[in-house]
XYZ file of C-alpha atoms in Angstrom:
572
model
C 109.861 87.706 60.631
C 108.067 88.134 64.200
C 104.480 89.144 64.424
C 104.644 91.534 67.439
C 101.778 93.323 68.916
C 102.331 96.472 70.960
C 99.605 97.565 73.714
C 99.946 100.967 75.388
C 98.093 101.602 78.626
C 96.902 105.019 79.626
C 96.783 103.733 83.493
C 94.262 106.559 83.905
C 96.192 109.525 83.938
C 99.277 107.913 85.589
C 100.732 107.533 82.238
C 98.607 109.319 79.552
C 98.778 112.662 81.757
C 102.204 112.728 80.956
C 103.235 110.772 77.789
C 101.460 111.242 74.709
C 100.097 107.826 74.000
C 99.081 108.259 70.426
C 102.322 109.216 69.617
C 103.843 106.052 70.977
C 101.490 104.102 68.955
C 102.415 105.657 66.002
C 106.001 105.717 66.390
C 106.125 101.850 67.021
C 103.920 100.919 63.959
C 106.707 101.853 61.680
C 108.758 98.492 63.126
C 108.984 95.904 60.713
C 107.881 93.365 63.176
C 105.118 95.155 64.865
C 101.719 94.155 63.040
C 99.356 95.400 65.598
C 99.435 98.471 68.153
C 96.581 99.681 70.216
C 95.968 101.469 73.366
C 93.442 101.142 76.236
C 92.573 103.107 79.469
C 93.318 100.192 81.753
C 94.902 97.291 80.308
C 95.135 95.112 83.490
C 91.274 95.216 83.567
C 89.308 92.358 82.245
C 88.270 94.335 79.015
C 92.020 95.251 78.757
C 93.105 91.671 78.981
C 90.330 90.571 76.572
C 91.593 93.102 73.984
C 94.854 91.597 74.048
C 93.734 88.197 73.973
C 91.455 88.936 70.968
C 94.346 90.527 68.929
C 96.552 87.513 69.590
C 94.033 85.320 68.094
C 92.757 87.523 65.261
C 96.306 88.804 64.189
C 98.249 85.552 64.924
C 100.747 87.406 67.027
C 103.610 85.509 68.335
C 104.825 88.109 70.421
C 103.448 90.869 72.841
C 104.828 94.191 74.249
C 102.665 95.816 76.985
C 103.745 99.278 77.796
C 102.293 99.912 81.211
C 103.388 99.877 84.824
C 106.148 98.056 86.775
C 106.591 94.204 85.702
C 106.309 93.440 89.379
C 102.513 94.716 89.116
C 101.215 92.960 86.514
C 103.599 90.834 84.454
C 102.014 87.830 85.845
C 98.399 89.154 84.871
C 99.292 89.647 81.476
C 101.361 86.205 81.193
C 98.428 84.446 82.487
C 96.037 86.297 79.773
C 98.437 85.302 76.892
C 98.778 81.622 77.915
C 95.047 81.358 77.836
C 94.950 81.894 74.108
C 98.147 79.865 73.481
C 100.731 82.468 73.363
C 103.868 81.431 75.356
C 104.019 83.890 78.214
C 107.830 84.305 77.785
C 107.089 85.707 74.482
C 105.510 88.838 76.309
C 107.452 91.625 77.701
C 106.527 94.576 80.079
C 107.536 98.078 78.952
C 107.544 100.094 82.123
C 106.549 103.662 81.049
C 104.731 104.548 84.325
C 107.596 104.157 87.146
C 110.493 104.810 84.821
C 108.784 107.171 82.481
C 105.637 109.281 83.341
C 106.034 109.444 87.069
C 109.867 110.671 87.041
C 109.248 113.129 84.105
C 105.607 114.652 84.820
C 107.282 118.114 84.115
C 108.758 117.078 80.833
C 105.884 115.652 78.836
C 107.835 115.909 75.356
C 110.997 114.267 76.861
C 108.991 111.669 78.773
C 106.854 110.885 75.408
C 110.456 110.406 73.490
C 111.487 108.041 76.104
C 108.424 106.096 76.294
C 108.952 105.475 72.681
C 112.439 104.353 73.062
C 111.613 101.921 75.944
C 108.913 100.434 73.778
C 111.295 99.856 70.998
C 114.008 98.263 72.760
C 111.379 95.665 74.180
C 109.917 94.980 70.868
C 113.521 93.998 69.932
C 113.835 91.885 73.030
C 110.788 90.094 72.494
C 111.702 89.337 68.726
C 114.442 87.220 70.022
C 112.468 85.666 73.116
C 112.505 81.922 73.379
C 109.377 80.124 73.945
C 110.282 78.567 77.766
C 108.338 76.556 80.270
C 108.921 76.811 83.960
C 111.255 74.439 85.659
C 109.240 71.829 87.927
C 111.142 70.756 91.061
C 110.183 68.460 93.856
C 109.545 69.734 97.238
C 110.850 68.265 100.764
C 108.178 69.364 102.881
C 110.193 69.567 106.183
C 111.734 72.678 107.628
C 114.737 73.652 109.278
C 114.435 76.395 112.055
C 117.851 77.544 113.286
C 117.791 79.269 116.756
C 115.872 78.503 119.723
C 114.483 81.565 120.938
C 110.976 83.113 120.947
C 111.331 83.450 117.144
C 112.515 80.258 116.335
C 110.177 78.227 118.665
C 107.162 80.400 117.353
C 108.102 79.507 113.560
C 108.767 75.920 114.512
C 104.985 75.818 116.277
C 103.251 77.329 113.379
C 105.010 75.121 110.756
C 104.497 71.809 113.001
C 100.728 72.916 113.920
C 100.102 72.782 110.131
C 101.585 68.991 109.796
C 104.876 69.417 108.580
C 107.841 67.866 110.359
C 110.408 70.557 111.720
C 113.773 70.323 112.961
C 114.594 72.906 115.407
C 118.695 73.646 116.018
C 119.682 75.483 118.979
C 123.379 76.138 119.571
C 122.966 76.500 123.560
C 122.093 73.854 125.703
C 118.459 75.147 126.279
C 115.569 76.827 124.517
C 114.360 80.194 125.352
C 117.145 82.800 123.827
C 117.308 86.257 125.635
C 113.566 85.955 126.783
C 114.519 83.372 129.257
C 116.897 86.000 130.927
C 113.956 88.461 131.494
C 112.365 89.091 134.654
C 109.106 90.560 133.623
C 107.569 91.713 130.077
C 106.423 95.217 129.124
C 103.679 96.635 128.784
C 101.709 94.582 131.723
C 104.833 93.206 133.418
C 103.751 89.695 132.871
C 106.148 87.139 134.357
C 108.239 86.259 131.391
C 109.222 82.803 132.991
C 105.531 81.353 132.937
C 104.985 82.639 129.135
C 108.401 81.034 128.135
C 107.767 77.688 129.888
C 104.684 77.129 128.270
C 106.106 77.698 124.866
C 109.194 75.580 125.547
C 106.994 72.659 126.755
C 104.564 73.198 123.696
C 107.941 72.745 121.556
C 109.570 69.673 123.314
C 106.143 67.952 123.509
C 105.027 68.917 119.895
C 104.734 65.430 117.540
C 105.985 67.278 114.365
C 108.903 69.296 115.932
C 112.387 67.589 116.544
C 114.515 69.730 118.858
C 118.459 69.487 118.697
C 120.131 71.611 121.457
C 123.894 72.099 121.758
C 123.988 71.969 118.028
C 124.936 73.982 115.077
C 124.539 74.224 111.328
C 127.999 73.577 109.786
C 127.236 73.147 106.009
C 124.114 73.845 103.615
C 123.890 72.508 100.225
C 121.124 72.482 97.542
C 118.517 74.926 96.950
C 114.806 76.067 97.669
C 112.785 73.030 98.268
C 115.634 70.849 98.229
C 118.280 71.806 100.849
C 120.748 69.400 102.674
C 122.069 70.889 105.929
C 124.723 69.427 107.883
C 124.174 69.932 111.518
C 126.902 68.804 114.219
C 126.475 68.540 117.907
C 128.978 70.399 120.438
C 130.151 72.247 117.306
C 132.677 74.881 118.494
C 132.686 78.078 116.446
C 134.966 78.230 113.317
C 137.848 76.130 114.918
C 138.747 72.903 113.647
C 137.908 71.148 116.959
C 134.844 69.422 115.897
C 133.478 67.033 118.287
C 130.090 65.278 118.541
C 127.619 63.700 115.757
C 127.025 64.836 112.492
C 123.800 64.431 110.623
C 122.791 65.419 107.131
C 119.251 66.537 106.974
C 117.041 66.874 103.947
C 114.713 70.097 104.439
C 112.913 72.285 101.902
C 112.871 75.662 103.770
C 114.895 77.227 106.585
C 114.091 79.737 108.915
C 117.079 81.813 110.486
C 116.118 82.943 114.006
C 119.613 83.101 115.679
C 118.630 86.414 117.579
C 121.089 89.096 118.712
C 123.737 89.834 121.341
C 124.394 92.893 123.493
C 127.618 94.885 122.929
C 130.549 94.085 124.715
C 130.896 96.220 127.740
C 134.530 95.947 127.641
C 134.338 98.326 124.507
C 132.755 101.086 126.844
C 135.812 102.172 129.055
C 134.108 105.439 129.379
C 131.071 104.260 130.879
C 133.395 101.925 133.250
C 132.541 98.706 131.372
C 134.019 95.839 132.644
C 136.066 98.115 135.003
C 133.864 98.683 137.830
C 131.528 96.127 139.359
C 128.572 98.300 139.972
C 128.327 99.000 136.213
C 126.293 96.402 134.871
C 124.307 95.800 131.504
C 120.625 95.574 131.074
C 120.602 91.578 131.251
C 122.710 91.758 134.480
C 120.048 94.027 136.000
C 117.252 91.677 134.657
C 119.006 88.729 136.520
C 118.628 90.756 139.820
C 115.053 91.528 139.292
C 114.404 87.967 138.430
C 116.136 86.443 141.487
C 114.530 89.319 143.820
C 117.673 90.403 144.796
C 118.368 93.788 143.417
C 121.833 94.274 145.239
C 125.039 96.034 144.128
C 127.791 93.525 142.942
C 130.454 95.041 145.205
C 129.187 94.731 148.425
C 125.560 93.286 148.217
C 124.016 96.599 149.461
C 120.566 97.562 147.987
C 121.036 100.420 145.529
C 119.021 103.431 146.243
C 119.917 105.462 143.605
C 120.228 103.925 140.072
C 121.111 105.582 136.799
C 120.426 103.879 133.611
C 122.487 105.023 130.335
C 120.480 104.772 127.294
C 122.086 104.358 123.794
C 125.349 103.130 125.470
C 127.150 102.005 122.098
C 124.061 102.852 119.887
C 123.718 105.894 117.839
C 127.457 106.647 117.940
C 128.858 106.370 114.271
C 132.423 107.602 115.237
C 132.979 105.248 118.010
C 130.720 102.484 118.278
C 127.348 101.652 116.407
C 125.691 103.974 114.156
C 122.048 102.739 114.574
C 119.192 102.921 117.253
C 118.930 99.578 118.869
C 115.169 100.361 119.043
C 114.231 98.144 122.180
C 116.117 100.023 124.993
C 113.720 102.773 125.759
C 110.853 100.359 126.438
C 112.800 97.983 128.693
C 114.278 100.750 130.572
C 111.039 101.989 131.359
C 110.116 98.454 132.485
C 113.189 97.942 134.524
C 112.403 101.264 136.555
C 108.869 100.086 137.264
C 110.273 96.884 138.484
C 112.989 98.498 140.371
C 110.618 100.880 142.213
C 108.349 97.958 143.064
C 111.481 96.172 144.551
C 112.938 99.241 146.152
C 110.045 101.688 146.844
C 112.463 104.135 148.554
C 114.812 104.214 145.405
C 115.574 106.945 142.909
C 115.876 106.338 139.194
C 117.711 108.504 136.737
C 117.961 108.267 133.031
C 120.106 109.732 130.681
C 118.784 109.687 127.201
C 119.372 111.270 123.637
C 115.579 111.139 122.782
C 112.722 108.738 123.739
C 111.486 106.400 120.812
C 108.638 104.302 121.999
C 106.790 103.007 119.067
C 103.781 100.831 119.486
C 100.314 100.774 120.917
C 100.570 101.774 124.720
C 104.312 102.273 124.256
C 104.393 105.954 125.003
C 102.016 105.814 127.642
C 104.082 103.042 129.437
C 107.329 105.346 129.405
C 105.306 108.277 130.920
C 104.099 105.938 133.662
C 107.800 105.456 134.581
C 108.208 109.264 134.395
C 105.411 110.069 136.426
C 103.980 107.442 138.713
C 107.315 106.130 139.572
C 109.316 109.387 139.791
C 112.044 108.555 137.300
C 114.153 111.621 136.542
C 114.798 111.539 132.583
C 117.965 113.797 131.860
C 118.096 114.747 128.167
C 121.989 114.300 127.487
C 124.684 111.867 126.886
C 126.898 110.772 129.726
C 130.510 111.794 129.210
C 132.175 109.805 132.132
C 131.628 107.360 135.002
C 134.154 106.847 137.562
C 134.233 105.774 141.510
C 133.698 108.286 143.978
C 133.529 108.007 147.598
C 132.213 104.075 147.579
C 129.686 104.933 144.833
C 129.790 106.142 141.318
C 129.962 109.638 139.932
C 127.989 110.019 136.501
C 128.891 113.105 134.642
C 126.633 114.078 131.721
C 124.724 117.087 130.710
C 121.248 118.179 130.750
C 120.499 119.662 127.383
C 116.775 121.023 128.114
C 118.299 123.397 130.661
C 121.788 123.672 129.269
C 123.740 122.540 132.318
C 126.228 120.194 133.094
C 125.326 117.597 135.936
C 126.819 114.970 137.976
C 124.651 112.272 139.572
C 126.196 110.020 142.392
C 124.705 106.665 141.980
C 125.001 103.136 143.887
C 124.614 101.307 140.697
C 124.788 102.076 136.880
C 122.753 100.236 134.200
C 124.160 100.359 130.618
C 121.396 100.005 127.986
C 124.131 98.686 125.509
C 123.652 98.329 121.658
C 122.056 95.183 120.138
C 124.314 93.640 117.827
C 124.353 90.595 115.595
C 124.728 87.384 117.638
C 128.166 85.517 117.481
C 128.525 83.257 114.409
C 126.028 85.411 112.220
C 128.612 85.990 109.792
C 129.578 82.451 109.649
C 126.096 81.247 109.462
C 125.319 83.715 106.552
C 128.171 82.457 104.353
C 127.141 78.896 104.904
C 123.532 79.501 104.096
C 124.279 82.212 101.270
C 122.099 85.020 103.129
C 123.306 88.301 102.848
C 124.197 90.793 105.721
C 123.910 94.363 105.920
C 126.716 96.991 106.922
C 126.180 96.228 110.610
C 126.042 92.455 110.090
C 122.762 91.852 110.500
C 121.094 89.073 107.971
C 119.512 91.403 105.157
C 115.820 90.950 103.972
C 115.082 90.765 100.296
C 113.033 94.049 100.252
C 112.489 96.127 103.336
C 108.719 96.652 102.481
C 107.691 93.992 100.164
C 109.460 90.902 101.174
C 110.587 91.803 104.934
C 110.847 88.168 105.836
C 112.520 86.761 103.088
C 116.543 86.411 102.420
C 117.772 86.919 99.101
C 118.216 83.200 98.770
C 115.081 81.745 97.897
C 113.849 79.326 100.669
C 115.463 80.784 103.357
C 113.392 83.116 105.736
C 114.352 85.535 108.620
C 112.636 85.810 112.110
C 113.332 88.025 115.080
C 116.611 90.024 116.329
C 118.774 88.159 113.578
C 117.614 90.857 111.232
C 117.549 93.819 113.460
C 116.770 94.438 117.201
C 113.202 93.681 117.966
C 111.033 93.408 120.925
C 108.941 90.150 121.628
C 105.648 91.095 120.051
C 107.140 92.272 116.873
C 109.709 89.175 116.846
C 106.725 87.030 117.337
C 104.839 88.529 114.444
C 107.673 88.236 111.987
C 108.054 84.653 113.196
C 104.619 83.711 112.395
C 105.323 85.648 108.811
C 108.268 83.433 108.016
C 106.443 80.558 108.923
C 103.366 81.636 106.675
C 106.012 81.749 103.789
C 107.316 78.445 104.477
C 103.511 76.811 104.366
C 102.931 78.696 101.208
C 105.854 76.989 99.624
C 104.910 73.599 101.336
C 101.404 73.955 100.018
C 102.414 73.511 96.394
C 102.312 70.185 94.582
C 105.653 71.039 92.869
C 107.942 74.007 92.885
C 108.371 75.879 89.649
C 111.517 77.908 88.805
C 111.863 80.398 86.394
C 113.522 79.345 83.224
C 115.194 82.639 82.203
C 118.706 81.353 84.002
C 122.186 80.662 82.579
C 122.836 78.099 80.044
C 126.138 76.951 78.492
C 127.264 76.875 75.005
C 129.547 73.519 75.326
C 131.561 74.153 72.119
C 132.584 77.461 73.369
C 133.570 76.436 76.953
C 137.293 75.796 77.768
C 136.300 74.492 81.344
C 138.502 77.452 82.839
C 136.390 77.456 85.913
C 136.007 81.512 85.868
C 132.313 81.234 85.998
C 132.498 78.719 89.104
C 134.387 81.275 91.061
C 132.401 84.213 90.412
C 128.749 82.961 90.823
C 127.262 84.294 93.893
C 124.460 81.590 94.140
C 126.911 78.463 93.823
C 125.080 77.494 90.567
C 127.871 76.767 88.468
C 130.409 73.795 88.715
C 132.809 72.092 86.692
C 131.680 68.733 85.043
C 133.319 65.701 86.811
C 135.133 64.244 83.676
C 134.381 66.795 80.710
C 136.388 69.904 80.519
C 133.368 72.081 80.640
C 131.403 74.095 83.381
C 127.593 73.178 84.283
C 124.577 75.315 85.479
C 122.309 74.080 88.242
C 119.240 76.085 86.887
C 117.436 75.509 90.446
C 120.126 77.847 92.198
C 120.554 80.264 89.274
C 119.065 83.540 89.870
C 119.951 85.120 86.302
C 122.253 87.676 87.462
C 124.594 87.556 84.725
C 127.814 87.663 86.379
C 128.958 84.301 84.735
C 127.963 86.162 81.228
C 130.385 88.944 81.774
C 133.086 86.711 83.316
C 133.544 84.279 80.756
C 136.471 84.922 78.509
C 135.090 82.832 75.715
C 131.420 84.017 75.680
C 130.107 80.455 76.385
C 127.425 81.277 78.666
C 124.261 83.430 78.129
C 120.974 83.713 79.619
C 117.734 82.761 78.363
C 115.632 85.466 76.718
C 118.763 87.958 77.859
C 121.250 87.064 75.153
C 123.996 89.450 74.036
C 122.521 89.529 70.587
C 119.096 90.821 72.388
C 120.680 93.341 74.434
C 122.910 94.809 71.488
C 119.637 95.013 69.387
C 117.960 96.808 72.166
C 120.993 99.208 72.278
C 120.751 99.616 68.536
C 117.104 100.589 68.912
C 117.889 103.759 70.983
C 121.164 104.764 69.354
């Protein structure tokens, strides 16, 4: 019979203000496996941990349940405390009675107390069946792969390389720089983007720890965090069968995906004249004019004296185009207006907008500068149609601030088109087992707590591949991703949670169902035995194989069906 200790935390008033802690203690004392039960105001404090440690030693406990806050907060804290007095940390469980009980039921103290008792009882049943486990120790290949040679990829590569670790930077085009290379100037101070970018590109090419492969893509990826093998191929052509160039197999321990974004296809914006009228251009085409000091109409080479910008062209339009805000458009339109007025002082700028979203220090003031100091006329409303008229372009729209329809004659129209995932993102996500969101961008593991990590351990995200970002935010995220890589590389060995799937060989028929359903590619059939195998380094203990197996030959350490049924019995 197990000897379980139960410890209930007051968490100040976060728990005790709603849950009757004494009733919880009294209720669990009746369990035959519980030999000790106590409460304390703050169990995560040093005295609280000492209380648990003393009970483990004096009462000879072989299992512990701590009823407190979320396991993500202090499971490691209590696990370390237990290990210090020789209790296996996998014989300790956290019953979350703060986030799952006291907080959502603050106005129902009686119901909250009953629920807390049930939650604690279920964890007593679980910990009674827990095995004593040890973390898996895996070697680490201290070399990084960065996919994408824009400002995000170069920043991540330099940060990792500066720490002394080798980096392979793969870029599918023939040059580094990404979209930043297409910009004439940068907000907020209209720095020359070429100079800043040239310095960064030279630093990457000359760095002793960074190897650059241009015209190259990742075509396959095997392995797991700390031990990936990437197959990269020069002159790789999309998803076709034409595969020219050299193939290399590169061993790396971590991967940073920094593949950027593309602009929405103008051909999908016929209402704005996209790909129909030569004097309707997108933002990067206009950047090219500014960069070459040649602001001219494509149709006849004449200097445009009236220019209309259409914001949210393809963005914030769930019915026909993209539902999301592309975030960067308001700021680069303001920058282009200022640059245009400097190049064409007599010119007049018009902007059709839904609303202005200028988030960042000094950003709103920058937009105001475009409006007030450069006389840009901002019209709050959407454009309904653009068509040729008398050798110019007629732009029909509405000004919702005054409630009138408007028509503006323009020499040139600039569409601030939506930012969309770069071509090949879906294919790259499939190859690297990185998730994508509903819009096709790469998804982070958690938007607040793990913003630069993908759901696949060892694969990190930087820049516009995750969602549209401007250069300062992109650089910040790239350095954050690099820091995660360096944190991984700083370890002597990598440890993996042992609570992974395992096989009961005598029940396995080798049908392969678990192999097909595993989302982490952690299952495969044995090369000559008629059974499946588990790669514990890849397993993320999701339990899909356990559910799918027709013979129940698969289970998960410390989450066995017997434990789960015992937990259910404790409630019903």
